[in-house]
Structure formats: C-alpha cells, structure tokens
C-alpha cells in the first residue's frame, strides 16, 4: 500500500510544469509600488526581514519601522503579493543612477564598497549611467520561505529540480521569481548592465537557474561576507533555464504596463 509520504513525493515530482506555473500565477501577483502606501509596504517588509530578523543596520532612520534610504527615491520598487492571504511575500528594488532631473547618481555599492570593485572592465565607471542599475533589497517574508538563514531562504537542494529541467516547489520558486522580476524590470526600464551585492554562495545557486552573475570585486564584510557581482540583462534572458521561461514571460508581461508608468518616484 502506498504511504502518504510516498504519495507526496510522487505528486511533487509528477506535477506538470504548466500546472506549477499556473498555480504560482494564481497565487501571486507582482506589483510595482507606485503609491506612497505601496512603497511603505515594501519598506515595512524590509524592516521586518533586515532589521528585526537579521539585525542589519540598514536604512537612514533606524528608529522607524520602515527600512529605506536616499536611493529609494530613484528606484523601482516591486512587491510580490500573495493573493490568498492578502500579504506581501517579498520585495526588491532596482536602483536607477539618474535622478528625476536626469542628473547622474552613484549606485549604492559605489558608496558602500567602492574599494571592493576591482574588475578592470566590469566596473560601473566603464558604462553609461543610462545603461546601469543595481538590484538590491531582495527579501522574502519568513512565512514564505523554508529557512531563516538568509533574507531569501534559498538552499542548494531547493534548486536540484532545475538541473533536471523541472521547476522547484513553491517556496524556492518565490525567491527565484523575485530575480526573474528584477531581470524583467531591468529590461523594461531600458537598462542592460546590472550590479548587485550578494554572498558568493548565493551567486552559485543562482547560476543553476541560468542567472550567471560574475564576481567583479573582493569579498568584504557588508552585512556578512559579500562581493559585487555583474550580469548582462540580455545574456540573462538568453541563459534562463527552459523550465523557468514560461514563468518569466508571464512576469514580464504583467510588469510591462506597470513599469511604463513608473515615474515620478514617491
């Protein structure tokens, strides 16, 4: 007789990819935070994860329950909203180094770890500011991830299905979908050259999905051991695992009309 445990394992492996994407699409919505209210929802989620849970000293005013800084004024903020519970499951931001008046600005990592940017060619100074951006403040609410070891809760075993061209179960898919959304937003905003600060082990995990970030700086102590990474958005789209492409197309299509009206920043 088949045990319940065996049934669960069998059904997990045999879920058709189209059904898994459909399930995710029905459960989650990506929302570009245009309004003050939605942007402060992102700040509140970041405060919960980065300050309360991980005890990072991020943001300008640590005495408020909102983690935000000056770069948010020039960023596209995005929320991942869980429809069934009416709660925000995750968030991210794409920092654009040009202000509302069209004046160039520095990326956050150019301020926080300029000494750690060591690659001779893949340095922000090597590109036009209008083609640059930085992806940061990716966070998943602890109720929507399997582990509390980091803000995104992604483990190597969670991504093993991708190596067999299968989608992972919903929990790690929440994390991966944030990176897919970031990739889509970067492209939709007319950017190509993407920088991000992350742990080396996390960059290795993302490579399994096809998002092959290149390390362009030394590992430094910045909320733990992190280094600057770079990825070409065009290449990222081409290299995505085939199992992730249907979900990526859905995310990009749903975000396109929202990104078009992302101005001015609040």
Coordinates of C-alpha atoms in Angstrom, one line a residue:
X1 CA 0.0 0.0 0.0
X2 CA 1.3 3.4 -0.9
X3 CA 2.1 5.6 2.1
X4 CA 1.0 9.3 2.3
X5 CA 4.7 10.2 2.4
X6 CA 5.3 8.3 -0.9
X7 CA 2.2 9.9 -2.5
X8 CA 3.5 13.4 -1.6
X9 CA 6.9 12.6 -3.1
X10 CA 5.4 11.2 -6.3
X11 CA 2.9 14.0 -6.8
X12 CA 5.7 16.6 -6.2
X13 CA 7.8 15.1 -9.0
X14 CA 5.0 14.5 -11.4
X15 CA 3.4 17.9 -11.2
X16 CA 3.3 19.1 -14.9
X17 CA 5.4 22.3 -15.4
X18 CA 2.4 24.1 -16.9
X19 CA 0.3 23.3 -13.8
X20 CA 3.1 24.6 -11.5
X21 CA 3.4 27.9 -13.3
X22 CA -0.4 28.2 -13.4
X23 CA -0.5 27.5 -9.6
X24 CA 2.1 30.2 -9.0
X25 CA 0.3 32.7 -11.2
X26 CA -3.0 32.1 -9.4
X27 CA -1.4 32.6 -6.0
X28 CA 1.0 35.5 -6.5
X29 CA 0.9 39.0 -8.1
X30 CA 3.8 41.3 -8.8
X31 CA 3.1 44.9 -8.1
X32 CA 5.2 47.9 -9.0
X33 CA 5.0 50.2 -6.0
X34 CA 3.8 53.5 -7.5
X35 CA 1.9 54.9 -4.5
X36 CA 3.3 56.1 -1.2
X37 CA 1.2 53.3 0.5
X38 CA 2.7 50.5 -1.5
X39 CA 6.2 51.8 -1.2
X40 CA 5.9 51.9 2.5
X41 CA 4.7 48.3 2.5
X42 CA 8.0 47.4 0.8
X43 CA 9.9 49.5 3.5
X44 CA 8.0 47.7 6.2
X45 CA 8.8 44.2 4.8
X46 CA 12.5 45.2 4.5
X47 CA 12.4 46.4 8.1
X48 CA 11.0 43.1 9.3
X49 CA 13.5 41.0 7.5
X50 CA 16.7 43.0 7.5
X51 CA 16.4 44.8 10.8
X52 CA 14.2 42.7 13.1
X53 CA 15.1 39.2 11.9
X54 CA 18.7 39.5 10.6
X55 CA 19.7 42.6 12.7
X56 CA 21.3 44.5 9.9
X57 CA 21.8 48.2 10.5
X58 CA 20.4 49.3 7.1
X59 CA 18.5 52.4 6.2
X60 CA 18.6 56.1 7.2
X61 CA 16.3 56.1 10.3
X62 CA 16.6 53.0 12.4
X63 CA 14.0 54.4 14.9
X64 CA 11.2 53.9 12.4
X65 CA 9.6 50.6 11.3
X66 CA 10.5 51.3 7.7
X67 CA 13.8 50.5 6.2
X68 CA 14.6 53.0 3.5
X69 CA 17.4 55.2 2.3
X70 CA 18.1 58.0 -0.2
X71 CA 18.4 55.6 -3.1
X72 CA 14.8 54.6 -2.9
X73 CA 13.8 57.9 -4.4
X74 CA 15.5 56.8 -7.6
X75 CA 14.4 53.2 -7.6
X76 CA 11.7 51.0 -9.0
X77 CA 10.2 49.1 -6.0
X78 CA 8.4 45.9 -6.6
X79 CA 6.2 43.8 -4.3
X80 CA 5.3 40.1 -4.6
X81 CA 1.8 39.8 -3.2
X82 CA 0.2 36.6 -2.0
X83 CA -3.4 36.7 -3.1
X84 CA -4.9 34.1 -0.8
X85 CA -3.6 35.7 2.4
X86 CA -3.6 39.2 1.1
X87 CA 0.0 39.6 2.3
X88 CA 3.3 40.7 0.8
X89 CA 5.5 37.7 0.4
X90 CA 8.6 39.5 -1.0
X91 CA 10.1 42.7 -2.4
X92 CA 13.0 44.0 -4.4
X93 CA 14.3 47.3 -5.8
X94 CA 16.1 48.3 -9.0
X95 CA 18.1 51.4 -8.3
X96 CA 18.5 53.7 -11.3
X97 CA 21.6 56.0 -11.1
X98 CA 19.8 59.0 -12.6
X99 CA 17.6 61.3 -10.6
X100 CA 14.2 62.8 -11.6
X101 CA 16.1 65.8 -13.2
X102 CA 18.2 63.5 -15.4
X103 CA 21.3 64.0 -13.3
X104 CA 23.7 61.1 -12.8
X105 CA 24.0 59.5 -9.4
X106 CA 26.1 56.8 -7.9
X107 CA 24.9 53.3 -7.3
X108 CA 24.6 52.2 -3.6
X109 CA 27.5 49.7 -4.0
X110 CA 29.7 52.5 -5.3
X111 CA 29.2 54.3 -2.0
X112 CA 29.3 51.3 0.4
X113 CA 32.1 49.3 -1.1
X114 CA 33.9 51.3 -3.8
X115 CA 37.2 49.8 -2.6
X116 CA 35.8 46.3 -3.3
X117 CA 35.2 47.0 -7.0
X118 CA 38.3 45.5 -8.6
X119 CA 37.4 44.2 -12.0
X120 CA 39.3 46.2 -14.7
X121 CA 36.5 46.1 -17.2
X122 CA 33.2 45.4 -15.4
X123 CA 33.1 48.5 -13.2
X124 CA 30.2 50.9 -13.1
X125 CA 32.5 53.7 -14.4
X126 CA 33.0 51.8 -17.6
X127 CA 29.4 52.1 -18.7
X128 CA 27.0 54.9 -19.5
X129 CA 24.9 55.8 -16.5
X130 CA 21.7 55.5 -18.6
X131 CA 22.5 51.8 -19.1
X132 CA 23.3 50.9 -15.5
X133 CA 21.3 49.8 -12.5
X134 CA 21.7 47.9 -9.2
X135 CA 19.4 45.2 -7.9
X136 CA 19.2 45.2 -4.1
X137 CA 17.0 44.8 -1.0
X138 CA 15.5 41.4 -2.2
X139 CA 13.7 39.9 0.7
X140 CA 11.2 37.2 1.3
X141 CA 8.9 37.2 4.4
X142 CA 9.9 34.4 6.7
X143 CA 6.4 32.8 6.4
X144 CA 7.1 32.3 2.7
X145 CA 10.5 30.6 2.9
X146 CA 11.8 27.3 4.2
X147 CA 14.8 28.6 6.1
X148 CA 15.7 31.7 8.0
X149 CA 19.4 31.5 7.3
X150 CA 19.2 34.5 5.0
X151 CA 16.8 37.1 3.6
X152 CA 15.9 34.9 0.7
X153 CA 16.0 31.4 2.2
X154 CA 17.3 29.6 -0.8
X155 CA 19.3 26.3 -0.4
X156 CA 21.1 24.2 -2.9
X157 CA 18.7 21.3 -2.6
X158 CA 15.8 23.6 -3.4
X159 CA 17.3 24.1 -6.9
X160 CA 18.1 20.5 -7.8
X161 CA 14.9 20.1 -9.9
X162 CA 16.2 22.8 -12.2
X163 CA 19.1 20.7 -13.1
X164 CA 16.6 18.1 -14.4
X165 CA 14.7 20.9 -16.3
X166 CA 11.9 20.8 -13.7
X167 CA 10.5 23.7 -11.6
X168 CA 11.2 23.7 -7.9
X169 CA 8.3 23.6 -5.4
X170 CA 6.5 26.9 -4.5
X171 CA 8.7 28.1 -1.6
X172 CA 12.0 28.4 -3.5
X173 CA 10.1 29.5 -6.6
X174 CA 9.0 32.6 -4.6
X175 CA 12.7 33.5 -4.3
X176 CA 13.5 32.7 -7.9
X177 CA 10.5 34.7 -9.1
X178 CA 11.9 37.8 -7.4
X179 CA 15.1 37.5 -9.5
X180 CA 13.0 36.9 -12.6
X181 CA 11.0 40.0 -11.8
X182 CA 14.3 42.0 -11.3
X183 CA 15.5 40.7 -14.7
X184 CA 12.3 41.8 -16.3
X185 CA 12.2 45.2 -14.7
X186 CA 15.8 45.9 -15.8
X187 CA 15.0 45.1 -19.4
X188 CA 11.7 47.0 -19.4
X189 CA 13.4 50.1 -17.9
X190 CA 15.8 50.1 -20.8
X191 CA 18.8 49.0 -18.7
X192 CA 21.3 46.3 -19.5
X193 CA 24.3 46.4 -17.1
X194 CA 23.3 45.1 -13.7
X195 CA 25.2 45.2 -10.5
X196 CA 24.4 43.6 -7.1
X197 CA 25.9 42.8 -3.8
X198 CA 25.5 39.2 -2.7
X199 CA 27.0 36.3 -0.9
X200 CA 29.2 34.2 -3.2
X201 CA 27.3 31.0 -2.2
X202 CA 24.1 32.6 -3.3
X203 CA 25.6 33.6 -6.7
X204 CA 26.5 30.0 -7.2
X205 CA 22.9 29.0 -6.5
X206 CA 21.5 31.5 -9.0
X207 CA 23.9 30.1 -11.7
X208 CA 21.8 26.9 -11.6
X209 CA 18.8 28.9 -12.8
X210 CA 20.8 30.4 -15.6
X211 CA 21.4 33.7 -13.9
X212 CA 25.2 33.6 -14.1
X213 CA 26.4 36.6 -12.2
X214 CA 30.1 37.4 -12.5
X215 CA 32.1 38.4 -9.4
X216 CA 33.6 41.8 -10.0
X217 CA 35.0 42.6 -6.6
X218 CA 36.6 41.3 -3.5
X219 CA 34.6 39.7 -0.7
X220 CA 34.1 42.2 2.0
X221 CA 32.2 42.4 5.3
X222 CA 28.9 44.1 4.3
X223 CA 26.1 42.5 6.4
X224 CA 28.2 39.4 6.2
X225 CA 30.6 38.2 3.5
X226 CA 29.5 39.7 0.2
X227 CA 31.0 40.8 -3.1
X228 CA 29.9 42.9 -6.0
X229 CA 28.5 41.0 -9.0
X230 CA 27.6 41.9 -12.5
X231 CA 25.3 40.4 -15.1
X232 CA 24.3 41.4 -18.6
X233 CA 20.5 41.5 -18.7
X234 CA 20.3 40.4 -22.4
X235 CA 22.5 37.4 -21.6
X236 CA 20.5 36.6 -18.5
X237 CA 17.3 36.4 -20.6
X238 CA 19.0 34.1 -23.1
X239 CA 20.5 31.8 -20.5
X240 CA 17.4 31.2 -18.3
X241 CA 16.6 27.6 -17.7
X242 CA 13.9 26.5 -20.1
X243 CA 11.7 25.4 -17.2
X244 CA 11.7 29.0 -15.9
X245 CA 10.9 30.7 -19.2
X246 CA 7.1 30.4 -19.2
X247 CA 7.0 31.9 -15.7
X248 CA 9.5 34.6 -16.8
X249 CA 7.3 35.5 -19.8
X250 CA 4.3 35.8 -17.5
X251 CA 6.1 38.0 -15.0
X252 CA 7.5 40.3 -17.8
X253 CA 4.1 40.6 -19.4
X254 CA 2.4 41.5 -16.1
X255 CA 5.0 44.1 -15.2
X256 CA 5.3 45.8 -18.6
X257 CA 2.4 48.2 -18.3
X258 CA 3.3 48.9 -14.7
X259 CA 6.9 49.8 -15.4
X260 CA 5.8 52.1 -18.3
X261 CA 4.3 54.5 -15.8
X262 CA 7.0 54.3 -13.1
X263 CA 7.6 58.0 -12.8
X264 CA 7.9 60.1 -10.9
X265 CA 9.2 58.3 -7.8
X266 CA 7.5 58.7 -4.5

